[in-house]
Amino acid sequence: AIIAATESVDFIPQQFPLVFAFVMGYAAIILEETLLLNKSGSALLMGMMCWSLVGHATGLPPEQVLAKLNETISSVSQIIFFLLGAMAIVETV
């Protein structure tokens, strides 16, 4: 009975692709020097893959996923713009 359950696609949780993309991206960041990859490139690719899988993993409709993505991009961009301004002030002083 256990073997039959593991052979079924229904046995794999919906969140598995999202978790797998995160773990593989994190591993790429850790093994940066061995794989000759750039950390920022790996992080950007991992972020894009994770956000593209959020709708599948959560079961939310595309409108709600896009709303959450817009909310996240807005908050991240506010932090980045603040830090850019602060760094410009520090460099001029």
CSV table of C-alpha atoms in Angstrom, one decimal, residues 27-81:
chain,number,residue,atom,x,y,z
A,27,ALA,CA,22.6,25.3,-2.7
A,28,ALA,CA,23.8,27.2,-5.8
A,29,ILE,CA,24.5,30.3,-3.6
A,30,ILE,CA,26.4,28.1,-1.1
A,31,LEU,CA,28.4,26.4,-3.8
A,32,GLU,CA,29.2,29.6,-5.6
A,33,GLU,CA,32.9,29.1,-6.0
A,34,THR,CA,32.6,25.4,-6.9
A,35,LEU,CA,30.0,25.9,-9.6
A,36,LEU,CA,31.6,29.2,-10.8
A,37,LEU,CA,28.3,31.0,-10.5
A,38,ASN,CA,27.5,34.5,-9.3
A,39,LYS,CA,25.6,34.8,-6.0
A,40,SER,CA,23.3,37.6,-7.2
A,41,GLY,CA,22.5,35.7,-10.4
A,42,SER,CA,21.6,32.6,-8.5
A,43,ALA,CA,19.5,34.6,-6.1
A,44,LEU,CA,17.7,36.4,-8.9
A,45,LEU,CA,17.0,33.2,-10.7
A,46,MET,CA,15.8,31.5,-7.5
A,47,GLY,CA,13.5,34.4,-6.7
A,48,MET,CA,12.0,34.4,-10.2
A,49,MET,CA,11.4,30.6,-10.0
A,50,CYS,CA,9.9,30.8,-6.5
A,51,TRP,CA,7.5,33.6,-7.5
A,52,SER,CA,6.5,31.8,-10.6
A,53,LEU,CA,5.6,28.7,-8.5
A,54,VAL,CA,3.7,30.6,-5.7
A,55,GLY,CA,0.4,30.4,-7.5
A,56,HIS,CA,0.7,26.6,-7.9
A,57,ALA,CA,1.9,26.0,-4.4
A,58,THR,CA,-0.8,28.1,-2.7
A,59,GLY,CA,-3.6,27.4,-5.0
A,60,LEU,CA,-4.5,31.1,-5.2
A,61,PRO,CA,-6.0,32.6,-8.3
A,62,PRO,CA,-3.6,34.6,-10.6
A,63,GLU,CA,-5.1,38.0,-9.5
A,64,GLN,CA,-4.3,37.4,-5.8
A,65,VAL,CA,-0.8,36.1,-6.7
A,66,LEU,CA,-0.2,39.3,-8.8
A,67,ALA,CA,-1.5,41.5,-6.0
A,68,LYS,CA,0.9,39.9,-3.5
A,69,LEU,CA,3.8,40.2,-6.0
A,70,ASN,CA,3.0,43.9,-6.5
A,71,GLU,CA,2.9,44.4,-2.7
A,72,THR,CA,6.2,42.7,-2.3
A,73,ILE,CA,7.9,44.6,-5.1
A,74,SER,CA,6.6,47.8,-3.7
A,75,SER,CA,8.0,47.2,-0.2
A,76,VAL,CA,11.4,46.0,-1.6
A,77,SER,CA,11.7,49.0,-3.9
A,78,GLN,CA,11.0,51.4,-1.0
A,79,ILE,CA,13.8,49.9,1.0
A,80,ILE,CA,16.2,50.0,-2.0
A,81,PHE,CA,15.4,53.6,-2.9
